[in-house]
Amino acid sequence: MPLNYADVPLQYAKRKDLHKEDVEYLKSWMGKQPHLPQISDLEVILLLSSCDCKVEMAKTTIENHFTLRGMIPEIFGPRDPETWRLALDVATVLPLPKLTPEGYQIFYWKINNPDPSKYVFTDAIKYLETIFKMTILQKGALDGMIGVVDMEGYSLAHIAKVNLLLLKRLIVFVQEALPMKLSAVHFINAGRRLDKIFTLMKPVMKKEIIEMIHIHSDYQKTLYKSLPLDCMPKDYGGSLGSVQEMRGPDRHAKFKLTYFDFLDETVEMVLNNMDFIADDEKKKNDQVDIDFHRIHSVERMPLNYASVDLEYEKNKELRRDDVRHLQDWLEKLPHMPEISELELIFFLKSCEFRVEMTKTTIDNCYTMKGLSPEIFARRDLKTLQATLDNVILLPLPKLTSEGYQVFYTKLNSEDPSLYVFADMVKCNDVVMRVTLLQKGTVAGLVYIFDMEGFTLSHIARMHITELRKVLFYLQDGLPMQLVQFHFINADSRLDKLMMIIKPFLKKKLFERMHFHTDPAKTLYEYVPQECMPKEFGGLDRSIRELQDEVRARLNDTSDFIEEDEKRVIDESKRLQKSSRFDHVFGMEGTFKKLELD
């Protein structure tokens, strides 16, 4: 028995911004893309409606939708009837029959069988995705959807069976390729186990998705501020039938009748797309209009770059003409690497939007990177992760009231033999850049160095030239303003360190340094306590949880790191040789002769 598909003419009648010409245009465009399947008018309407009927946005969503389906065969590939019967018994997925007043479709999910051995993550997602697609094909384009996830019975043992890479790919699918707008997700009966799930998910979630998530430990008090009571099952105090009634005793028979006719067409569509993707990987940009690299890199999750348009909105002094001037200037310099518009905006803001100063800072940044491979090159993932075993490097999630991004660092291992200064700087630079490219420009950087466990033996392992290069980069090449530098838990060791670095410090940076022997008494005059990790009485997560997020982010952005290393100055192509950096490279040696008293 085939699905009772939604009426196409009715879709045009109920949505005034939906135009038949746009649907025909998209179908014609898809017909010219050999890798894309041919789909029905209704499916085009669903994808177009999910993009607020914006045609160019819909093109991107269509590319993402079918490419990601091909890349996730575990979910979108073949499915057998027996797997479905098991999935139906383990979990309940219900499209609730009544829409919200805003016209949103509510999808309800709950585990039925609390036995983790019966839970197969891929089968649960297959079931959820297919019920979702069947529902929207029958109901047509809706204004949005809401997820209600009842966590009762869902344990840490269930979480342990989640495939992390697959979960990340699914998050990208939801954010970039879903044929319906996601309006909200509500987790009810949520305990601490939900924190574990978010530790896995949050590093790859866009800010707007995070803001759609609502967690209810007592849903009776808070859920119905967001959802009408009459849209929920009576199990939850609502006006609808019970969950069991809506599932029905003959759910296997009903599902088999409607689903398997529909399945053949869908699976064929996905498999055709998978074949194209496998072949396409062997090609070298023969089809220049198709940007599959961005989607293929979901294997290591691409950066969700900050919006350039938003940067112009929030920085009133930022002028597009200045950015274009810098782009024209760079085109005339054969030794310079390619620099994105977003990165140019970072440089401009760090120089208070002074164009000539920005040019100098850009040259300093990329020249220093090219001349300092021990710090800015060979940043392989294994070395970075090993560094995080020994050093804590945290971009704290909450900005200060001034809009400053706070970075906190501390030794994780106090063994000096494990401390490699150059690797620590490499890792710090990567974490800082990835964080800010995702967040966008901030008012400034605040750096907190916790000296607990840091000894003179660690100082002795610093190479004087490396230290000098790093300080030059921080003062003259950093594409963001360093507004405060705090040393906490400091004692006489700091005197030794300052004696070494002070000759390389400009007065401006030195005046921005603050020293705290007791951070509880003085640090919070500069950095609000709520911005700090839990260990400092802050309102956010613990150091361990935040460090786990950093590790996940590094894993996900290894492609970016690899590409970024190639973007350095080619000195052989520089038109005018410069001696501006000679003083930075003029001193050799380490501090091993320090008297370690």
Coordinates of C-alpha atoms in Angstrom, one line a residue:
M1 CA 0.0 0.0 0.0
P2 CA 1.7 3.2 -1.1
L3 CA 2.0 6.3 1.0
N4 CA -0.8 8.9 0.8
Y5 CA 1.4 11.7 -0.5
A6 CA 0.5 15.3 0.3
D7 CA -1.3 17.2 -2.5
V8 CA 1.2 19.4 -4.4
P9 CA -1.3 22.1 -5.5
L10 CA -2.4 22.4 -1.9
Q11 CA 1.3 23.2 -1.0
Y12 CA 1.2 26.3 -3.3
A13 CA -2.1 27.4 -1.9
K14 CA -1.1 27.3 1.7
R15 CA 2.3 28.9 1.3
K16 CA 2.3 32.3 -0.5
D17 CA 6.1 32.5 -0.8
L18 CA 6.3 29.1 -2.6
H19 CA 6.3 29.6 -6.4
K20 CA 5.9 26.9 -9.0
E21 CA 8.6 28.6 -11.2
D22 CA 11.2 28.1 -8.4
V23 CA 10.3 24.4 -8.1
E24 CA 10.6 23.9 -11.8
Y25 CA 13.9 25.8 -11.9
L26 CA 15.3 23.6 -9.1
K27 CA 14.1 20.4 -10.9
S28 CA 15.7 21.7 -14.1
W29 CA 19.0 22.5 -12.3
M30 CA 19.0 19.0 -10.7
G31 CA 18.5 17.5 -14.1
K32 CA 21.8 19.1 -15.2
Q33 CA 23.7 17.6 -12.2
P34 CA 24.6 14.0 -13.1
H35 CA 25.3 13.1 -9.5
L36 CA 21.9 14.1 -8.2
P37 CA 18.8 11.9 -8.3
Q38 CA 15.6 13.0 -9.9
I39 CA 13.0 13.7 -7.2
S40 CA 9.4 14.6 -7.1
D41 CA 7.8 18.1 -7.0
L42 CA 6.8 17.4 -3.5
E43 CA 10.3 16.6 -2.3
V44 CA 11.6 19.7 -4.0
I45 CA 8.9 21.7 -2.2
L46 CA 9.9 20.2 1.1
L47 CA 13.6 21.1 0.6
L48 CA 12.7 24.6 -0.7
S49 CA 10.3 25.3 2.2
S50 CA 13.0 24.3 4.7
C51 CA 15.1 27.2 3.3
D52 CA 12.3 29.8 3.6
C53 CA 11.8 29.4 -0.2
K54 CA 15.2 30.9 -1.0
V55 CA 16.4 29.2 -4.2
E56 CA 20.2 29.5 -3.8
M57 CA 20.0 28.3 -0.2
A58 CA 17.9 25.3 -1.4
K59 CA 20.5 24.3 -3.9
T60 CA 23.1 24.0 -1.1
T61 CA 20.7 22.1 1.0
I62 CA 19.8 19.7 -1.8
E63 CA 23.6 19.1 -2.5
N64 CA 24.2 18.5 1.2
H65 CA 21.1 16.3 1.6
F66 CA 21.9 13.7 -1.0
T67 CA 25.6 13.8 -0.6
L68 CA 25.3 13.2 3.2
R69 CA 22.8 10.4 2.6
G70 CA 25.3 8.7 0.4
M71 CA 28.1 9.2 3.0
I72 CA 26.1 7.6 5.8
P73 CA 25.0 4.2 4.5
E74 CA 24.7 3.0 8.0
I75 CA 21.5 5.1 8.3
F76 CA 20.4 5.7 4.7
G77 CA 21.4 2.4 3.1
P78 CA 19.5 -0.9 2.9
R79 CA 17.2 -1.9 5.7
D80 CA 15.6 -5.3 6.3
P81 CA 12.1 -6.1 7.8
E82 CA 13.5 -8.0 10.8
T83 CA 15.7 -5.0 11.8
W84 CA 12.6 -2.8 11.7
R85 CA 10.6 -5.2 13.9
L86 CA 13.4 -5.1 16.5
A87 CA 13.7 -1.3 16.3
L88 CA 10.0 -0.8 16.8
D89 CA 10.1 -2.9 20.0
V90 CA 13.1 -1.1 21.4
A91 CA 12.0 2.5 20.9
T92 CA 8.9 4.5 20.2
V93 CA 8.9 7.3 17.5
L94 CA 5.6 9.1 17.1
P95 CA 4.7 12.1 14.9
L96 CA 2.0 13.5 17.2
P97 CA -1.2 14.2 15.3
K98 CA -1.9 17.7 16.4
L99 CA 0.2 20.6 15.2
T100 CA 1.2 23.5 17.5
P101 CA -0.6 26.9 17.0
E102 CA 2.5 27.9 15.0
G103 CA 2.0 25.0 12.7
Y104 CA 4.9 22.9 14.0
Q105 CA 5.0 19.1 13.8
I106 CA 6.0 17.4 17.1
F107 CA 8.0 14.2 16.9
Y108 CA 8.2 12.1 20.2
W109 CA 10.9 9.6 21.0
K110 CA 11.3 7.3 24.0
I111 CA 13.2 4.1 24.7
N112 CA 10.8 1.2 25.3
N113 CA 13.2 -1.5 26.4
P114 CA 15.8 -0.3 29.0
D115 CA 18.0 -3.3 28.3
P116 CA 21.1 -1.7 26.6
S117 CA 22.0 -5.0 24.9
K118 CA 18.9 -4.6 22.7
Y119 CA 19.7 -1.0 21.7
V120 CA 21.4 -0.6 18.3
F121 CA 22.1 3.1 17.7
T122 CA 22.1 2.9 13.9
D123 CA 18.8 1.0 13.9
A124 CA 17.2 3.5 16.2
I125 CA 18.3 6.4 13.9
K126 CA 17.1 4.5 10.8
Y127 CA 13.7 4.1 12.4
L128 CA 13.5 7.8 13.4
E129 CA 14.6 9.1 10.1
T130 CA 12.2 7.0 8.1
I131 CA 9.2 7.8 10.2
F132 CA 10.2 11.5 9.9
K133 CA 10.4 11.3 6.1
M134 CA 7.1 9.3 5.8
T135 CA 5.4 11.9 7.9
I136 CA 6.5 15.0 5.9
L137 CA 5.7 13.3 2.6
Q138 CA 2.2 12.7 3.8
K139 CA 1.6 16.0 5.6
G140 CA 3.5 18.3 3.2
A141 CA 5.5 21.4 3.9
L142 CA 5.1 22.6 7.5
D143 CA 6.4 25.7 9.3
G144 CA 8.8 23.7 11.4
M145 CA 9.2 20.7 13.7
I146 CA 9.8 20.1 17.4
G147 CA 11.5 17.1 19.0
V148 CA 10.4 15.8 22.4
V149 CA 12.8 13.2 23.8
D150 CA 11.9 11.4 26.9
M151 CA 15.2 10.3 28.6
E152 CA 13.5 7.9 31.1
G153 CA 15.2 4.5 30.8
Y154 CA 18.1 5.9 28.7
S155 CA 21.3 5.1 30.6
L156 CA 25.0 5.6 30.3
A157 CA 25.2 2.0 29.0
H158 CA 23.0 3.2 26.0
I159 CA 25.3 6.2 25.5
A160 CA 28.3 3.9 25.4
K161 CA 26.8 2.2 22.3
V162 CA 26.6 5.5 20.4
N163 CA 29.0 5.7 17.4
L164 CA 30.7 9.1 17.9
L165 CA 31.6 9.6 14.2
L166 CA 28.2 8.7 13.1
L167 CA 26.6 11.0 15.7
K168 CA 28.7 13.9 14.3
R169 CA 27.7 13.2 10.8
L170 CA 24.0 13.1 11.8
I171 CA 24.4 16.5 13.6
V172 CA 25.7 17.9 10.3
F173 CA 22.8 16.4 8.4
V174 CA 20.3 18.0 10.8
Q175 CA 22.0 21.4 10.6
E176 CA 22.8 21.5 6.9
A177 CA 20.5 19.0 5.0
L178 CA 17.2 18.4 6.8
P179 CA 14.1 18.9 4.6
M180 CA 12.2 20.7 7.4
K181 CA 13.2 23.5 9.7
L182 CA 14.0 22.5 13.2
S183 CA 12.4 24.8 15.7
A184 CA 13.2 23.2 19.1
V185 CA 14.2 20.0 20.9
H186 CA 13.0 19.3 24.4
F187 CA 14.6 16.7 26.6
I188 CA 12.4 15.6 29.5
N189 CA 13.2 13.4 32.5
A190 CA 16.8 14.4 31.9
G191 CA 19.4 13.6 34.4
R192 CA 23.2 13.9 34.5
R193 CA 23.5 11.4 31.7
L194 CA 22.4 14.1 29.3
D195 CA 25.6 16.0 30.2
K196 CA 27.6 13.1 28.7
I197 CA 25.6 13.3 25.5
F198 CA 26.2 17.0 25.2
T199 CA 29.9 16.6 25.8
L200 CA 29.9 14.5 22.7
M201 CA 27.6 16.7 20.6
K202 CA 28.3 20.3 21.6
P203 CA 31.7 20.8 19.8
V204 CA 30.1 20.2 16.4
M205 CA 26.8 22.0 17.0
K206 CA 26.1 25.4 15.6
K207 CA 25.1 28.1 18.1
E208 CA 21.6 28.4 16.7
I209 CA 21.0 24.7 17.2
I210 CA 22.3 24.8 20.8
E211 CA 19.9 27.7 21.5
M212 CA 17.0 25.5 20.3
I213 CA 17.7 22.8 22.9
H214 CA 15.7 22.9 26.2
I215 CA 16.3 20.6 29.1
H216 CA 13.5 19.8 31.6
S217 CA 14.3 17.9 34.8
D218 CA 10.7 18.5 35.8
Y219 CA 8.8 18.8 32.6
Q220 CA 5.4 19.4 34.3
K221 CA 6.7 22.8 35.4
T222 CA 8.6 24.0 32.3
L223 CA 7.7 22.0 29.2
Y224 CA 4.2 23.5 28.8
K225 CA 5.6 27.0 28.8
S226 CA 6.8 26.1 25.3
L227 CA 4.3 23.4 24.1
P228 CA 0.5 23.4 24.3
L229 CA -0.8 20.8 26.7
D230 CA -3.3 19.6 24.1
C231 CA -0.6 18.6 21.7
M232 CA 0.9 16.0 24.0
P233 CA -0.2 12.4 24.9
K234 CA -2.3 11.9 28.0
D235 CA 0.7 10.0 29.6
Y236 CA 2.2 13.5 30.0
G237 CA -1.1 15.2 31.1
G238 CA -2.0 16.1 27.5
S239 CA -5.3 15.9 25.6
L240 CA -4.2 13.3 23.0
G241 CA -4.5 9.5 23.3
S242 CA -1.8 7.5 25.1
V243 CA 1.5 6.7 23.6
Q244 CA 0.5 3.0 23.4
E245 CA -2.8 3.8 21.7
M246 CA -1.0 5.9 19.1
R247 CA 1.5 3.1 18.5
G248 CA -1.3 0.6 18.1
P249 CA -1.2 -3.2 18.6
D250 CA -0.8 -3.9 14.9
R251 CA 2.1 -1.4 14.4
H252 CA 4.2 -4.1 12.6
A253 CA 1.5 -4.8 10.1
K254 CA 0.7 -1.1 9.5
F255 CA 4.3 -0.2 9.1
K256 CA 5.1 -3.0 6.7
L257 CA 2.2 -2.1 4.4
T258 CA 3.1 1.6 4.1
Y259 CA 6.9 1.5 4.4
F260 CA 8.3 -1.1 2.1
D261 CA 6.6 0.1 -1.1
F262 CA 8.1 3.5 -0.3
L263 CA 11.5 2.1 0.7
D264 CA 12.5 0.7 -2.7
E265 CA 12.4 4.1 -4.3
T266 CA 14.3 5.9 -1.5
V267 CA 17.1 3.3 -1.2
E268 CA 17.7 3.3 -5.0
M269 CA 18.0 7.1 -4.8
V270 CA 20.6 6.8 -2.0
L271 CA 22.6 4.0 -3.6
N272 CA 22.9 5.9 -6.9
N273 CA 24.2 8.9 -5.0
M274 CA 26.7 6.7 -3.1
D275 CA 28.1 5.4 -6.4
F276 CA 28.6 8.9 -7.7
I277 CA 30.4 10.0 -4.5
A278 CA 32.8 7.0 -4.7
D279 CA 33.6 7.8 -8.4
D280 CA 33.8 11.5 -7.7
E281 CA 36.6 11.1 -5.1
K282 CA 38.9 9.9 -7.9
K283 CA 38.4 13.1 -9.9
K284 CA 40.4 16.3 -9.6
N285 CA 38.0 19.2 -9.8
D286 CA 36.6 18.2 -13.2
Q287 CA 33.2 19.6 -12.2
V288 CA 34.2 23.0 -10.8
D289 CA 30.6 24.0 -9.9
I290 CA 30.3 21.2 -7.3
D291 CA 32.0 21.8 -3.9
F292 CA 32.0 18.3 -2.5
H293 CA 35.2 18.8 -0.4
R294 CA 33.3 20.9 2.1
I295 CA 30.9 18.0 2.7
H296 CA 33.3 15.2 2.4
S297 CA 35.3 16.7 5.2
V298 CA 32.5 15.8 7.5
E299 CA 34.7 12.8 8.2
R300 CA 36.6 15.2 10.3
M301 CA 33.9 17.7 10.7
P302 CA 34.5 21.1 9.0
L303 CA 34.8 24.3 10.9
N304 CA 31.5 26.1 11.3
Y305 CA 33.0 29.4 10.4
A306 CA 31.6 32.6 11.8
S307 CA 29.3 34.6 9.4
V308 CA 31.1 37.3 7.5
D309 CA 27.9 39.2 7.0
L310 CA 27.3 39.2 10.8
E311 CA 30.8 40.6 11.3
Y312 CA 29.9 43.7 9.3
E313 CA 26.7 44.1 11.3
K314 CA 28.4 43.9 14.7
N315 CA 31.5 45.9 13.9
K316 CA 30.3 49.4 13.0
E317 CA 33.8 50.6 12.1
L318 CA 34.4 47.7 9.7
R319 CA 34.1 48.8 6.1
R320 CA 33.8 46.5 3.0
D321 CA 35.9 49.0 1.1
D322 CA 38.8 48.4 3.5
V323 CA 38.6 44.7 3.2
R324 CA 38.5 45.0 -0.6
H325 CA 41.6 47.3 -0.5
L326 CA 43.4 44.6 1.5
Q327 CA 42.4 41.9 -0.9
D328 CA 43.7 44.0 -3.9
W329 CA 46.9 44.7 -2.0
L330 CA 47.4 40.9 -1.3
E331 CA 46.9 40.1 -5.0
K332 CA 49.9 42.3 -5.9
L333 CA 52.2 40.4 -3.4
P334 CA 53.2 37.0 -5.0
H335 CA 54.9 35.9 -1.7
M336 CA 51.7 36.1 0.4
P337 CA 49.3 33.1 0.9
E338 CA 45.6 33.2 0.3
I339 CA 43.8 34.9 3.2
S340 CA 40.0 34.6 3.6
E341 CA 37.7 37.6 4.1
L342 CA 36.9 36.5 7.7
E343 CA 40.6 36.4 8.5
L344 CA 41.1 39.9 7.1
I345 CA 38.3 41.1 9.3
F346 CA 40.2 39.6 12.3
F347 CA 43.4 41.4 11.4
L348 CA 41.5 44.7 10.8
K349 CA 39.8 44.5 14.2
S350 CA 43.1 43.7 16.0
C351 CA 44.5 46.9 14.5
E352 CA 41.4 49.0 15.3
F353 CA 40.5 49.1 11.6
R354 CA 43.6 51.0 10.6
V355 CA 44.4 49.7 7.1
E356 CA 48.2 50.4 7.0
M357 CA 48.8 49.0 10.4
T358 CA 46.8 45.9 9.3
K359 CA 49.1 45.4 6.4
T360 CA 52.1 45.3 8.7
T361 CA 50.4 42.9 11.1
I362 CA 49.5 40.5 8.2
D363 CA 53.1 40.5 7.0
N364 CA 54.4 40.0 10.5
C365 CA 52.0 37.1 11.1
Y366 CA 52.7 35.1 8.0
T367 CA 56.4 35.9 7.8
M368 CA 56.8 34.7 11.4
K369 CA 54.9 31.5 10.6
G370 CA 57.1 30.8 7.5
L371 CA 60.3 31.4 9.4
S372 CA 59.3 29.4 12.5
P373 CA 58.4 25.9 11.3
E374 CA 59.3 24.5 14.7
I375 CA 56.3 26.4 16.1
F376 CA 53.8 26.7 13.2
A377 CA 54.5 23.6 11.1
R378 CA 54.4 19.9 11.6
R379 CA 51.3 20.2 13.7
D380 CA 50.1 16.6 13.3
L381 CA 47.1 15.5 15.3
K382 CA 49.1 12.9 17.3
T383 CA 51.5 15.6 18.6
L384 CA 48.6 18.0 19.4
Q385 CA 46.7 15.3 21.3
A386 CA 49.9 14.2 23.2
T387 CA 50.4 17.9 24.2
L388 CA 46.9 18.0 25.7
D389 CA 47.9 15.0 27.9
N390 CA 50.5 17.3 29.5
V391 CA 49.0 20.8 29.2
I392 CA 45.5 22.1 29.7
L393 CA 44.4 24.6 27.1
L394 CA 40.9 25.9 27.4
P395 CA 39.0 28.6 25.5
L396 CA 36.3 29.3 28.2
P397 CA 32.8 29.3 26.7
K398 CA 31.5 32.5 28.4
L399 CA 32.7 35.9 27.3
T400 CA 33.4 38.6 29.9
S401 CA 31.0 41.6 30.2
E402 CA 33.4 43.5 27.9
G403 CA 33.1 40.8 25.3
Y404 CA 36.6 39.4 25.9
Q405 CA 37.4 35.7 25.1
V406 CA 39.2 34.1 28.1
F407 CA 41.9 31.4 27.6
Y408 CA 43.0 29.3 30.5
T409 CA 46.2 27.2 30.6
K410 CA 47.9 25.0 33.2
L411 CA 50.2 22.0 33.3
N412 CA 48.4 18.7 33.3
S413 CA 51.5 16.8 34.1
E414 CA 54.2 18.3 36.3
D415 CA 57.0 16.1 34.9
P416 CA 59.4 18.6 33.3
S417 CA 60.7 15.9 30.9
L418 CA 57.2 15.9 29.2
Y419 CA 57.1 19.6 28.7
V420 CA 57.9 20.7 25.1
F421 CA 57.6 24.5 24.8
A422 CA 57.2 24.5 21.0
D423 CA 54.5 21.8 21.0
M424 CA 52.6 23.7 23.7
V425 CA 52.7 26.9 21.6
K426 CA 51.6 25.0 18.5
C427 CA 48.7 23.5 20.3
N428 CA 47.7 26.8 21.9
D429 CA 47.8 28.6 18.5
V430 CA 45.6 26.0 16.9
V431 CA 43.0 25.9 19.7
M432 CA 42.9 29.7 19.8
R433 CA 42.5 30.2 16.0
V434 CA 39.9 27.4 15.6
T435 CA 37.9 28.8 18.5
L436 CA 37.8 32.4 17.2
L437 CA 37.2 31.4 13.5
Q438 CA 34.0 29.7 14.8
K439 CA 33.0 32.4 17.3
G440 CA 33.9 35.4 15.2
T441 CA 35.6 38.6 16.3
V442 CA 35.7 39.4 20.0
A443 CA 36.5 42.6 21.8
G444 CA 39.9 41.1 22.9
L445 CA 41.7 38.2 24.4
V446 CA 42.4 37.5 28.1
Y447 CA 45.0 34.9 28.8
I448 CA 45.3 33.1 32.2
F449 CA 48.4 31.1 32.9
D450 CA 48.0 29.0 36.1
M451 CA 51.5 28.4 37.4
E452 CA 50.7 25.7 39.8
G453 CA 53.2 22.8 39.2
F454 CA 55.3 25.0 36.9
T455 CA 58.9 24.9 38.1
L456 CA 62.3 26.2 37.2
S457 CA 63.0 22.9 35.5
H458 CA 60.2 23.7 33.0
I459 CA 61.7 27.1 32.4
A460 CA 65.0 25.5 31.7
R461 CA 63.5 23.6 28.8
M462 CA 62.5 26.8 27.0
H463 CA 64.6 27.7 23.9
I464 CA 65.4 31.4 24.0
T465 CA 64.8 31.9 20.2
E466 CA 61.5 30.1 20.3
L467 CA 60.4 32.3 23.2
R468 CA 61.5 35.4 21.5
K469 CA 59.6 34.5 18.3
V470 CA 56.4 33.7 20.3
L471 CA 56.6 37.1 22.0
F472 CA 57.1 38.9 18.7
Y473 CA 54.1 37.0 17.2
L474 CA 51.9 37.9 20.2
Q475 CA 52.9 41.6 20.1
D476 CA 53.2 42.2 16.4
G477 CA 51.5 39.4 14.4
L478 CA 48.5 38.2 16.4
P479 CA 45.2 38.7 14.4
M480 CA 43.4 39.7 17.6
Q481 CA 44.1 42.1 20.5
L482 CA 45.7 40.6 23.7
V483 CA 44.2 42.9 26.4
Q484 CA 45.1 41.1 29.6
F485 CA 47.6 38.5 30.7
H486 CA 47.2 37.0 34.1
F487 CA 49.6 34.8 36.0
I488 CA 47.9 33.0 38.9
N489 CA 49.3 30.9 41.8
A490 CA 52.6 32.8 41.1
D491 CA 55.6 32.9 43.5
S492 CA 59.3 33.4 43.2
R493 CA 59.4 31.2 40.0
L494 CA 57.7 34.0 38.2
D495 CA 60.5 36.4 39.0
K496 CA 62.9 34.0 37.1
L497 CA 60.5 33.8 34.2
M498 CA 60.0 37.6 34.0
M499 CA 63.7 38.2 34.2
I500 CA 64.0 36.1 31.0
I501 CA 61.1 37.5 29.0
K502 CA 61.1 41.2 30.1
P503 CA 63.8 42.2 27.5
F504 CA 61.5 41.1 24.7
L505 CA 58.4 42.7 26.0
K506 CA 57.1 46.0 24.8
K507 CA 55.8 48.4 27.5
K508 CA 52.3 48.0 26.2
L509 CA 52.2 44.3 26.8
F510 CA 54.1 44.5 30.1
E511 CA 51.5 46.9 31.5
R512 CA 48.7 44.4 30.6
M513 CA 50.3 41.7 32.7
H514 CA 48.8 41.0 36.2
F515 CA 50.2 38.7 38.9
H516 CA 48.1 37.0 41.4
T517 CA 49.5 34.9 44.3
D518 CA 45.9 34.4 45.5
P519 CA 43.6 34.5 42.5
A520 CA 40.4 34.3 44.7
K521 CA 41.2 37.7 46.1
T522 CA 42.3 39.6 42.9
L523 CA 41.7 37.7 39.7
Y524 CA 37.9 38.3 39.7
E525 CA 38.4 42.1 39.6
Y526 CA 39.3 41.5 36.0
V527 CA 37.7 38.2 35.0
P528 CA 34.1 37.4 36.3
Q529 CA 34.1 34.3 38.4
E530 CA 31.1 32.9 36.4
C531 CA 33.3 32.8 33.3
M532 CA 35.7 30.4 35.0
P533 CA 35.5 26.5 35.2
K534 CA 33.7 24.9 38.1
E535 CA 37.0 24.4 40.0
F536 CA 37.2 28.2 40.5
G537 CA 33.5 28.5 41.5
G538 CA 32.4 29.3 38.0
L539 CA 29.1 28.5 36.5
D540 CA 30.3 26.5 33.5
R541 CA 31.7 23.0 33.1
S542 CA 34.7 21.4 34.8
I543 CA 38.2 21.6 33.4
R544 CA 38.0 17.9 32.5
E545 CA 34.8 18.4 30.5
L546 CA 36.1 21.5 28.7
Q547 CA 39.4 19.8 27.9
D548 CA 37.5 16.8 26.4
E549 CA 35.6 19.3 24.1
V550 CA 39.0 20.8 23.0
R551 CA 40.2 17.3 22.1
A552 CA 37.1 16.5 20.1
R553 CA 37.4 19.9 18.3
L554 CA 41.0 19.1 17.3
N555 CA 40.0 15.7 16.0
D556 CA 37.3 17.3 13.9
T557 CA 39.4 20.0 12.4
S558 CA 42.6 18.1 11.4
D559 CA 41.9 18.9 7.7
F560 CA 41.8 22.6 8.5
I561 CA 45.1 22.3 10.4
E562 CA 46.7 20.5 7.5
E563 CA 45.6 23.1 5.0
D564 CA 46.5 26.0 7.3
E565 CA 50.1 24.9 7.5
K566 CA 50.5 25.4 3.8
R567 CA 49.5 29.1 4.0
V568 CA 52.8 30.7 4.7
I569 CA 54.9 33.3 3.0
D570 CA 57.1 32.1 0.1
E571 CA 60.2 34.2 0.7
S572 CA 61.7 33.3 -2.7
K573 CA 58.8 35.4 -4.3
R574 CA 59.1 38.4 -2.1
L575 CA 59.6 41.5 -4.3
Q576 CA 61.5 43.5 -1.6
K577 CA 63.7 41.7 0.9
S578 CA 63.2 42.8 4.5
S579 CA 65.6 42.8 7.5
R580 CA 62.8 43.6 9.9
F581 CA 63.0 40.1 11.5
D582 CA 66.7 39.8 11.9
H583 CA 66.6 40.8 15.6
V584 CA 64.1 38.0 16.3
F585 CA 66.5 35.3 15.1
G586 CA 69.7 36.7 16.5
M587 CA 69.9 34.9 19.8
E588 CA 70.5 31.2 20.3
G589 CA 70.5 28.8 23.2
T590 CA 68.3 27.6 26.0
F591 CA 68.0 28.4 29.7
K592 CA 69.5 25.1 30.8
K593 CA 72.3 27.0 32.6
L594 CA 69.8 28.6 35.0
E595 CA 70.7 28.1 38.6
L596 CA 67.9 25.9 39.8
D597 CA 67.9 26.8 43.5

